PDB file of C-alpha atoms and ligand atoms in Angstrom:
ATOM      1  CA  MET A 313      35.417   2.035  -7.249  1.00  0.00           C
ATOM      2  CA  THR A 314      34.935   4.717  -9.898  1.00  0.00           C
ATOM      3  CA  LEU A 315      34.025   8.044  -8.388  1.00  0.00           C
ATOM      4  CA  PRO A 316      31.092   9.656 -10.258  1.00  0.00           C
ATOM      5  CA  ASP A 317      31.124  13.346 -11.109  1.00  0.00           C
ATOM      6  CA  LEU A 318      29.859  14.900  -7.868  1.00  0.00           C
ATOM      7  CA  ARG A 319      30.247  18.536  -8.921  1.00  0.00           C
ATOM      8  CA  THR A 320      26.572  18.821  -9.760  1.00  0.00           C
ATOM      9  CA  ARG A 321      23.548  17.291  -8.065  1.00  0.00           C
ATOM     10  CA  ASP A 322      22.145  14.266  -9.942  1.00  0.00           C
ATOM     11  CA  ARG A 323      18.406  15.007  -9.921  1.00  0.00           C
ATOM     12  CA  THR A 324      17.626  12.124 -12.284  1.00  0.00           C
ATOM     13  CA  ALA A 325      19.098   9.216 -10.287  1.00  0.00           C
ATOM     14  CA  VAL A 326      16.341   7.057  -8.778  1.00  0.00           C
ATOM     15  CA  GLU A 327      16.660   4.936  -5.645  1.00  0.00           C
ATOM     16  CA  LEU A 328      15.660   1.262  -5.924  1.00  0.00           C
ATOM     17  CA  MET A 329      13.484   1.532  -2.820  1.00  0.00           C
ATOM     18  CA  ASP A 330      11.317   4.162  -4.519  1.00  0.00           C
ATOM     19  CA  ASP A 331      10.149   1.588  -7.081  1.00  0.00           C
ATOM     20  CA  PRO A 332       6.660   0.458  -5.927  1.00  0.00           C
ATOM     21  CA  ASP A 333       7.399  -2.971  -7.433  1.00  0.00           C
ATOM     22  CA  CYS A 334      10.839  -3.469  -5.892  1.00  0.00           C
ATOM     23  CA  ASP A 335      11.744  -6.724  -4.142  1.00  0.00           C
ATOM     24  CA  LEU A 336       9.953  -6.630  -0.742  1.00  0.00           C
ATOM     25  CA  PRO A 337      12.404  -8.830   1.229  1.00  0.00           C
ATOM     26  CA  ALA A 338      15.309  -6.671   0.007  1.00  0.00           C
ATOM     27  CA  LEU A 339      13.366  -3.520   0.925  1.00  0.00           C
ATOM     28  CA  GLU A 340      12.642  -4.843   4.425  1.00  0.00           C
ATOM     29  CA  ARG A 341      16.294  -5.820   4.900  1.00  0.00           C
ATOM     30  CA  THR A 342      17.129  -2.231   3.925  1.00  0.00           C
ATOM     31  CA  TYR A 343      14.733  -0.832   6.571  1.00  0.00           C
ATOM     32  CA  ALA A 344      16.312  -3.164   9.133  1.00  0.00           C
ATOM     33  CA  GLN A 345      19.816  -1.929   8.226  1.00  0.00           C
ATOM     34  CA  PHE A 346      18.833   1.761   8.421  1.00  0.00           C
ATOM     35  CA  ARG A 347      19.207   1.632  12.200  1.00  0.00           C
ATOM     36  CA  ALA A 348      22.909   0.675  12.153  1.00  0.00           C
ATOM     37  CA  VAL A 349      23.758   2.843   9.143  1.00  0.00           C
ATOM     38  CA  ASN A 350      21.923   5.895  10.527  1.00  0.00           C
ATOM     39  CA  ALA A 351      23.667   5.439  13.883  1.00  0.00           C
ATOM     40  CA  VAL A 352      27.038   5.744  12.123  1.00  0.00           C
ATOM     41  CA  VAL A 353      26.369   8.368   9.445  1.00  0.00           C
ATOM     42  CA  ALA A 354      23.417  10.517  10.518  1.00  0.00           C
ATOM     43  CA  GLY A 355      24.741  12.150  13.694  1.00  0.00           C
ATOM     44  CA  TRP A 356      21.392  12.342  15.461  1.00  0.00           C
ATOM     45  CA  GLN A 357      22.932  11.932  18.939  1.00  0.00           C
ATOM     46  CA  LEU A 358      24.587  15.322  18.439  1.00  0.00           C
ATOM     47  CA  ALA A 359      21.552  16.903  16.737  1.00  0.00           C
ATOM     48  CA  TYR A 360      19.357  15.601  19.576  1.00  0.00           C
ATOM     49  CA  ARG A 361      21.628  17.163  22.216  1.00  0.00           C
ATOM     50  CA  ARG A 362      21.813  20.508  20.422  1.00  0.00           C
ATOM     51  CA  HIS A 363      18.349  20.923  18.998  1.00  0.00           C
ATOM     52  CA  VAL A 364      15.847  18.559  20.621  1.00  0.00           C
ATOM     53  CA  ARG A 365      16.904  18.029  24.238  1.00  0.00           C
ATOM     54  CA  PRO A 366      16.719  21.774  25.091  1.00  0.00           C
ATOM     55  CA  LEU A 367      12.996  21.522  24.295  1.00  0.00           C
ATOM     56  CA  LEU A 368      12.309  18.486  26.481  1.00  0.00           C
ATOM     57  CA  ARG A 369      10.804  18.955  29.939  1.00  0.00           C
ATOM     58  CA  GLU A 370      10.320  16.775  33.009  1.00  0.00           C
ATOM     59  CA  ASP A 371       6.885  18.184  33.815  1.00  0.00           C
ATOM     60  CA  ARG A 372       5.225  18.220  30.399  1.00  0.00           C
ATOM     61  CA  VAL A 373       5.205  16.093  27.266  1.00  0.00           C
ATOM     62  CA  THR A 374       7.083  17.505  24.277  1.00  0.00           C
ATOM     63  CA  THR A 375       5.638  16.249  20.987  1.00  0.00           C
ATOM     64  CA  ILE A 376       8.001  15.321  18.160  1.00  0.00           C
ATOM     65  CA  LEU A 377       7.118  14.480  14.556  1.00  0.00           C
ATOM     66  CA  ASP A 378       9.528  12.424  12.416  1.00  0.00           C
ATOM     67  CA  VAL A 379       8.523  13.059   8.784  1.00  0.00           C
ATOM     68  CA  GLY A 380       9.363  10.269   6.314  1.00  0.00           C
ATOM     69  CA  CYS A 381      10.309   7.930   9.155  1.00  0.00           C
ATOM     70  CA  GLY A 382      10.968   4.879   6.925  1.00  0.00           C
ATOM     71  CA  GLY A 383      11.708   1.960   9.260  1.00  0.00           C
ATOM     72  CA  GLY A 384      11.148   4.223  12.291  1.00  0.00           C
ATOM     73  CA  ASP A 385      14.586   3.958  13.902  1.00  0.00           C
ATOM     74  CA  LEU A 386      14.995   7.710  14.478  1.00  0.00           C
ATOM     75  CA  ALA A 387      11.534   7.997  16.077  1.00  0.00           C
ATOM     76  CA  ARG A 388      12.370   5.114  18.429  1.00  0.00           C
ATOM     77  CA  ALA A 389      15.846   6.497  19.214  1.00  0.00           C
ATOM     78  CA  LEU A 390      14.474   9.965  20.089  1.00  0.00           C
ATOM     79  CA  ALA A 391      11.948   8.432  22.513  1.00  0.00           C
ATOM     80  CA  ARG A 392      14.667   6.271  24.124  1.00  0.00           C
ATOM     81  CA  TRP A 393      17.086   9.196  24.515  1.00  0.00           C
ATOM     82  CA  ALA A 394      14.365  11.400  26.022  1.00  0.00           C
ATOM     83  CA  ARG A 395      13.469   8.685  28.544  1.00  0.00           C
ATOM     84  CA  ARG A 396      17.159   8.146  29.392  1.00  0.00           C
ATOM     85  CA  ASP A 397      17.413  11.891  30.077  1.00  0.00           C
ATOM     86  CA  GLY A 398      14.380  11.803  32.370  1.00  0.00           C
ATOM     87  CA  ARG A 399      12.277  13.928  29.988  1.00  0.00           C
ATOM     88  CA  ARG A 400       8.803  13.311  28.634  1.00  0.00           C
ATOM     89  CA  ALA A 401       8.355  13.014  24.868  1.00  0.00           C
ATOM     90  CA  GLN A 402       5.753  11.593  22.500  1.00  0.00           C
ATOM     91  CA  VAL A 403       7.189  10.822  19.055  1.00  0.00           C
ATOM     92  CA  THR A 404       5.048  10.268  15.963  1.00  0.00           C
ATOM     93  CA  GLY A 405       6.678   8.754  12.875  1.00  0.00           C
ATOM     94  CA  ILE A 406       4.851   9.251   9.576  1.00  0.00           C
ATOM     95  CA  ASP A 407       5.458   7.813   6.142  1.00  0.00           C
ATOM     96  CA  PRO A 408       2.966   7.632   3.262  1.00  0.00           C
ATOM     97  CA  ASP A 409       4.750   4.547   1.879  1.00  0.00           C
ATOM     98  CA  ARG A 410       2.619   1.619   3.087  1.00  0.00           C
ATOM     99  CA  ARG A 411       5.580  -0.761   2.985  1.00  0.00           C
ATOM    100  CA  ALA A 412       7.629   1.484   5.307  1.00  0.00           C
ATOM    101  CA  HIS A 413       4.695   2.073   7.634  1.00  0.00           C
ATOM    102  CA  ALA A 414       3.865  -1.656   7.854  1.00  0.00           C
ATOM    103  CA  TRP A 415       7.493  -2.509   8.682  1.00  0.00           C
ATOM    104  CA  ALA A 416       7.879   0.240  11.281  1.00  0.00           C
ATOM    105  CA  ALA A 417       4.557  -0.584  12.944  1.00  0.00           C
ATOM    106  CA  ARG A 418       5.359  -4.252  13.429  1.00  0.00           C
ATOM    107  CA  GLN A 419       8.712  -3.726  15.202  1.00  0.00           C
ATOM    108  CA  PRO A 420       8.764  -4.224  18.995  1.00  0.00           C
ATOM    109  CA  PRO A 421       6.933  -1.257  20.509  1.00  0.00           C
ATOM    110  CA  VAL A 422       8.856   1.521  22.257  1.00  0.00           C
ATOM    111  CA  PRO A 423       6.915   3.547  24.876  1.00  0.00           C
ATOM    112  CA  GLY A 424       6.161   7.069  23.653  1.00  0.00           C
ATOM    113  CA  VAL A 425       6.277   6.211  19.924  1.00  0.00           C
ATOM    114  CA  ASP A 426       3.457   5.816  17.434  1.00  0.00           C
ATOM    115  CA  PHE A 427       3.444   5.446  13.667  1.00  0.00           C
ATOM    116  CA  ARG A 428       0.991   6.671  11.056  1.00  0.00           C
ATOM    117  CA  CYS A 429       0.790   5.991   7.334  1.00  0.00           C
ATOM    118  CA  ALA A 430       0.483   9.638   6.299  1.00  0.00           C
ATOM    119  CA  HIS A 431       2.066  12.448   4.282  1.00  0.00           C
ATOM    120  CA  SER A 432       3.045  15.670   6.038  1.00  0.00           C
ATOM    121  CA  SER A 433       0.292  17.503   4.104  1.00  0.00           C
ATOM    122  CA  ASP A 434      -2.336  15.129   5.591  1.00  0.00           C
ATOM    123  CA  LEU A 435      -1.342  16.293   9.088  1.00  0.00           C
ATOM    124  CA  VAL A 436      -1.456  19.959   8.036  1.00  0.00           C
ATOM    125  CA  ALA A 437      -4.964  19.376   6.649  1.00  0.00           C
ATOM    126  CA  GLU A 438      -5.959  17.878  10.037  1.00  0.00           C
ATOM    127  CA  GLY A 439      -4.682  21.013  11.798  1.00  0.00           C
ATOM    128  CA  LEU A 440      -2.149  19.079  13.891  1.00  0.00           C
ATOM    129  CA  ARG A 441       0.831  20.750  15.564  1.00  0.00           C
ATOM    130  CA  PHE A 442       3.984  19.311  17.172  1.00  0.00           C
ATOM    131  CA  ASP A 443       6.612  21.019  19.319  1.00  0.00           C
ATOM    132  CA  VAL A 444       9.465  19.687  17.173  1.00  0.00           C
ATOM    133  CA  VAL A 445       9.504  18.435  13.555  1.00  0.00           C
ATOM    134  CA  VAL A 446      12.474  16.417  12.321  1.00  0.00           C
ATOM    135  CA  SER A 447      13.417  14.295   9.334  1.00  0.00           C
ATOM    136  CA  ASN A 448      16.346  12.175   8.280  1.00  0.00           C
ATOM    137  CA  HIS A 449      17.444  11.458   4.695  1.00  0.00           C
ATOM    138  CA  VAL A 450      14.242  12.836   3.194  1.00  0.00           C
ATOM    139  CA  LEU A 451      15.385  16.105   1.568  1.00  0.00           C
ATOM    140  CA  HIS A 452      17.515  14.540  -1.180  1.00  0.00           C
ATOM    141  CA  HIS A 453      14.621  12.249  -2.153  1.00  0.00           C
ATOM    142  CA  LEU A 454      12.394  15.094  -3.243  1.00  0.00           C
ATOM    143  CA  ASP A 455      12.066  17.114  -6.433  1.00  0.00           C
ATOM    144  CA  GLU A 456      11.761  20.920  -6.094  1.00  0.00           C
ATOM    145  CA  PRO A 457       7.946  21.140  -5.662  1.00  0.00           C
ATOM    146  CA  ASP A 458       7.950  18.302  -3.091  1.00  0.00           C
ATOM    147  CA  LEU A 459      10.832  19.908  -1.195  1.00  0.00           C
ATOM    148  CA  ARG A 460       8.882  23.177  -1.059  1.00  0.00           C
ATOM    149  CA  THR A 461       5.813  21.291   0.216  1.00  0.00           C
ATOM    150  CA  LEU A 462       7.845  19.515   2.905  1.00  0.00           C
ATOM    151  CA  LEU A 463       9.369  22.794   4.115  1.00  0.00           C
ATOM    152  CA  GLU A 464       6.009  24.600   4.147  1.00  0.00           C
ATOM    153  CA  ASP A 465       4.345  21.648   5.891  1.00  0.00           C
ATOM    154  CA  SER A 466       7.068  21.334   8.522  1.00  0.00           C
ATOM    155  CA  ARG A 467       6.853  25.050   9.284  1.00  0.00           C
ATOM    156  CA  ALA A 468       3.057  24.799   9.596  1.00  0.00           C
ATOM    157  CA  LEU A 469       3.295  21.731  11.840  1.00  0.00           C
ATOM    158  CA  ALA A 470       6.067  22.900  14.194  1.00  0.00           C
ATOM    159  CA  ARG A 471       5.653  25.147  17.234  1.00  0.00           C
ATOM    160  CA  ALA A 472       9.291  25.545  18.221  1.00  0.00           C
ATOM    161  CA  ARG A 473      11.848  23.795  16.005  1.00  0.00           C
ATOM    162  CA  VAL A 474      12.314  22.162  12.597  1.00  0.00           C
ATOM    163  CA  ALA A 475      15.490  20.129  11.970  1.00  0.00           C
ATOM    164  CA  HIS A 476      15.900  18.218   8.696  1.00  0.00           C
ATOM    165  CA  SER A 477      19.098  16.160   8.594  1.00  0.00           C
ATOM    166  CA  ASP A 478      20.584  14.888   5.350  1.00  0.00           C
ATOM    167  CA  ILE A 479      23.772  13.802   3.603  1.00  0.00           C
ATOM    168  CA  ALA A 480      26.005  16.517   2.153  1.00  0.00           C
ATOM    169  CA  ARG A 481      27.316  15.582  -1.298  1.00  0.00           C
ATOM    170  CA  GLY A 482      31.064  15.058  -1.487  1.00  0.00           C
ATOM    171  CA  ALA A 483      33.777  12.683  -2.610  1.00  0.00           C
ATOM    172  CA  TRP A 484      34.727  11.533   0.894  1.00  0.00           C
ATOM    173  CA  ALA A 485      31.144  10.754   1.826  1.00  0.00           C
ATOM    174  CA  TYR A 486      30.892   8.680  -1.342  1.00  0.00           C
ATOM    175  CA  ARG A 487      34.177   6.824  -0.802  1.00  0.00           C
ATOM    176  CA  LEU A 488      33.541   6.076   2.883  1.00  0.00           C
ATOM    177  CA  PHE A 489      29.941   4.955   2.335  1.00  0.00           C
ATOM    178  CA  SER A 490      30.982   2.763  -0.590  1.00  0.00           C
ATOM    179  CA  TRP A 491      33.698   1.109   1.495  1.00  0.00           C
ATOM    180  CA  GLY A 492      31.758   0.867   4.786  1.00  0.00           C
ATOM    181  CA  THR A 493      28.560  -0.651   3.393  1.00  0.00           C
ATOM    182  CA  ARG A 494      30.198  -3.302   1.193  1.00  0.00           C
ATOM    183  CA  PRO A 495      29.496  -6.088   3.757  1.00  0.00           C
ATOM    184  CA  LEU A 496      25.799  -5.072   3.915  1.00  0.00           C
ATOM    185  CA  ALA A 497      25.123  -5.012   0.168  1.00  0.00           C
ATOM    186  CA  ALA A 498      23.902  -8.578  -0.433  1.00  0.00           C
ATOM    187  CA  GLY A 499      20.106  -8.858  -0.628  1.00  0.00           C
ATOM    188  CA  SER A 500      19.583  -5.207   0.347  1.00  0.00           C
ATOM    189  CA  PHE A 501      19.332  -1.798  -1.356  1.00  0.00           C
ATOM    190  CA  ILE A 502      21.372  -0.094   1.352  1.00  0.00           C
ATOM    191  CA  ARG A 503      24.643   0.332  -0.541  1.00  0.00           C
ATOM    192  CA  GLU A 504      23.307   1.107  -4.000  1.00  0.00           C
ATOM    193  CA  ASP A 505      20.590   3.471  -2.726  1.00  0.00           C
ATOM    194  CA  GLY A 506      23.033   5.117  -0.319  1.00  0.00           C
ATOM    195  CA  LEU A 507      25.419   5.907  -3.158  1.00  0.00           C
ATOM    196  CA  THR A 508      22.523   7.164  -5.291  1.00  0.00           C
ATOM    197  CA  SER A 509      21.430   9.303  -2.318  1.00  0.00           C
ATOM    198  CA  ILE A 510      24.857  10.920  -2.127  1.00  0.00           C
ATOM    199  CA  ARG A 511      24.678  11.780  -5.849  1.00  0.00           C
ATOM    200  CA  ARG A 512      21.199  13.252  -5.330  1.00  0.00           C
ATOM    201  CA  SER A 513      22.086  15.153  -2.159  1.00  0.00           C
ATOM    202  CA  TYR A 514      22.895  18.859  -1.766  1.00  0.00           C
ATOM    203  CA  THR A 515      26.025  20.736  -0.865  1.00  0.00           C
ATOM    204  CA  PRO A 516      25.386  23.122   2.072  1.00  0.00           C
ATOM    205  CA  ALA A 517      25.238  26.140  -0.279  1.00  0.00           C
ATOM    206  CA  GLU A 518      22.808  24.400  -2.645  1.00  0.00           C
ATOM    207  CA  LEU A 519      20.546  23.387   0.232  1.00  0.00           C
ATOM    208  CA  ALA A 520      20.532  26.907   1.685  1.00  0.00           C
ATOM    209  CA  ALA A 521      19.589  28.278  -1.756  1.00  0.00           C
ATOM    210  CA  ALA A 522      16.893  25.608  -2.303  1.00  0.00           C
ATOM    211  CA  ALA A 523      15.335  26.198   1.130  1.00  0.00           C
ATOM    212  CA  GLY A 524      15.335  29.986   0.823  1.00  0.00           C
ATOM    213  CA  PRO A 525      15.019  32.765   3.415  1.00  0.00           C
ATOM    214  CA  GLY A 526      14.337  31.840   7.030  1.00  0.00           C
ATOM    215  CA  TRP A 527      16.267  28.572   6.835  1.00  0.00           C
ATOM    216  CA  ARG A 528      19.836  27.948   7.969  1.00  0.00           C
ATOM    217  CA  VAL A 529      22.174  25.059   7.143  1.00  0.00           C
ATOM    218  CA  GLU A 530      24.346  23.832   9.988  1.00  0.00           C
ATOM    219  CA  ARG A 531      27.273  21.511   9.205  1.00  0.00           C
ATOM    220  CA  PRO A 532      27.913  19.188  12.141  1.00  0.00           C
ATOM    221  CA  TRP A 533      30.719  17.680  10.008  1.00  0.00           C
ATOM    222  CA  PRO A 534      31.660  17.788   6.319  1.00  0.00           C
ATOM    223  CA  ALA A 535      29.380  14.969   5.130  1.00  0.00           C
ATOM    224  CA  ARG A 536      26.254  16.290   6.869  1.00  0.00           C
ATOM    225  CA  ASN A 537      23.684  19.049   6.377  1.00  0.00           C
ATOM    226  CA  LEU A 538      21.242  20.013   9.125  1.00  0.00           C
ATOM    227  CA  LEU A 539      18.548  22.391   7.859  1.00  0.00           C
ATOM    228  CA  LEU A 540      17.035  24.483  10.667  1.00  0.00           C
ATOM    229  CA  ASP A 541      14.068  26.824  10.595  1.00  0.00           C
ATOM    230  CA  ASP A 542      15.253  30.203  11.831  1.00  0.00           C
ATOM    231  CA  GLU A 543      11.797  31.781  12.105  1.00  0.00           C
ATOM    232  CA  LEU A 544      10.611  29.561  14.962  1.00  0.00           C
ATOM    233  CA  PRO A 545      11.481  30.280  18.601  1.00  0.00           C
ATOM    234  CA  GLY A 546      14.103  27.493  18.650  1.00  0.00           C
ATOM    235  CA  ASP A 547      14.776  26.656  22.278  1.00  0.00           C
ATOM    236  CA  ALA A 548      11.534  27.862  23.880  1.00  0.00           C
ATOM    237  CA  LEU A 549       8.190  26.085  23.940  1.00  0.00           C
ATOM    238  CA  PRO A 550       4.894  27.970  23.954  1.00  0.00           C
ATOM    239  CA  GLY A 551       3.954  28.343  27.623  1.00  0.00           C
ATOM    240  CA  ASP A 552       7.554  28.467  28.880  1.00  0.00           C
ATOM    241  CA  ALA A 553       8.193  31.332  31.284  1.00  0.00           C
ATOM    242  CA  PRO A 554       9.981  34.196  29.488  1.00  0.00           C
ATOM    243  CA  ALA A 555      13.733  34.287  30.184  1.00  0.00           C
ATOM    244  CA  GLY A 556      14.451  36.235  33.370  1.00  0.00           C
ATOM    245  CA  ASP A 557      11.104  35.366  35.010  1.00  0.00           C
ATOM    246  CA  GLY A 558      12.567  32.587  37.129  1.00  0.00           C
ATOM    247  CA  PRO A 559      13.164  32.770  40.876  1.00  0.00           C
ATOM    248  CA  ARG A 560      15.707  35.399  41.913  1.00  0.00           C
TER     249      ARG A 560
HETATM  250  C1  SAM B 587      14.980   7.327   2.439  1.00  0.00           C
HETATM  251  S1  SAM B 587      13.501   7.324   3.265  1.00  0.00           S
HETATM  252  C2  SAM B 587      14.153   7.860   4.837  1.00  0.00           C
HETATM  253  C3  SAM B 587      13.764   6.935   5.912  1.00  0.00           C
HETATM  254  C4  SAM B 587      14.235   7.273   7.310  1.00  0.00           C
HETATM  255  N1  SAM B 587      13.923   8.634   7.676  1.00  0.00           N
HETATM  256  C5  SAM B 587      15.699   6.995   7.492  1.00  0.00           C
HETATM  257  O1  SAM B 587      16.497   7.910   7.567  1.00  0.00           O
HETATM  258  O2  SAM B 587      16.068   5.817   7.546  1.00  0.00           O
HETATM  259  C6  SAM B 587      12.543   8.766   2.809  1.00  0.00           C
HETATM  260  C7  SAM B 587      11.058   8.600   3.151  1.00  0.00           C
HETATM  261  O3  SAM B 587      10.438   9.880   3.161  1.00  0.00           O
HETATM  262  C8  SAM B 587       9.067   9.709   2.834  1.00  0.00           C
HETATM  263  N2  SAM B 587       8.523  11.046   2.515  1.00  0.00           N
HETATM  264  C9  SAM B 587       8.896  11.881   1.523  1.00  0.00           C
HETATM  265  N3  SAM B 587       8.200  13.049   1.595  1.00  0.00           N
HETATM  266  C10 SAM B 587       7.371  12.958   2.669  1.00  0.00           C
HETATM  267  C11 SAM B 587       6.413  13.834   3.260  1.00  0.00           C
HETATM  268  N4  SAM B 587       6.190  15.082   2.783  1.00  0.00           N
HETATM  269  N5  SAM B 587       5.726  13.396   4.346  1.00  0.00           N
HETATM  270  C12 SAM B 587       5.977  12.177   4.870  1.00  0.00           C
HETATM  271  N6  SAM B 587       6.884  11.310   4.344  1.00  0.00           N
HETATM  272  C13 SAM B 587       7.571  11.689   3.259  1.00  0.00           C
HETATM  273  C14 SAM B 587       9.107   8.678   1.707  1.00  0.00           C
HETATM  274  O4  SAM B 587       7.888   7.962   1.592  1.00  0.00           O
HETATM  275  C15 SAM B 587      10.293   7.767   2.137  1.00  0.00           C
HETATM  276  O5  SAM B 587       9.853   6.585   2.753  1.00  0.00           O
END
């Protein structure tokens, strides 16, 4: 494997799955593989424990929006983890790509999950709000204006927390992904698009600069960026009793 020059972000590299005329069976195999690959590389179990579970309640439904949900595996996982923890959550996965939406919507249903074929700006225009807004592997996909739109939309849509998780560019991420996804490469875009994604992705400092004031980049481990909105209340939902008001 030849390591590409990862010192600068490759804004021009294009993922195969973004081609509207790409091979549909290969695209659908890629959506199917997202679940296993995300479980290994994306670290959402940890992000859920730190940033989503504190906002889940037993006595009221917490609403969660997964922006750019692709095959929908994160939306389904969040609903399953909430149920396992005895908390009530309603998760909506949106993606404006009809192919992604169609695939996600025809998977076996998971209680507390629904999917819509929509862009984040459509939901802002409808005046919708969610307690928590998340995304996975969306940031690196976007050019600067679309990144700005996503960040403005997620801030407008969220009441308490925004958490956008993405790859952090680096040589080890590239080497490990290249090695680990070799068995999955046949008839799928997973390996090639994953490597393109790493070339397109941000370092933590670049992402902090691109997001601007009011956003913070957490690094759960070296190959991961978690972009958090610092202007929202974080661990409190509207309607929660103020700290210190509990029984004495
Ligand atoms: C690589 S896919 C990520 C899929 C999934 N989240 C995952 O991790 O497997 C990125 C998706 O984000 C969607 N997307 C990009 N910007 C969006 C926006 N502002 N609102 C909703 N979806 C968006 C694209 O259509 C694309 O399907």
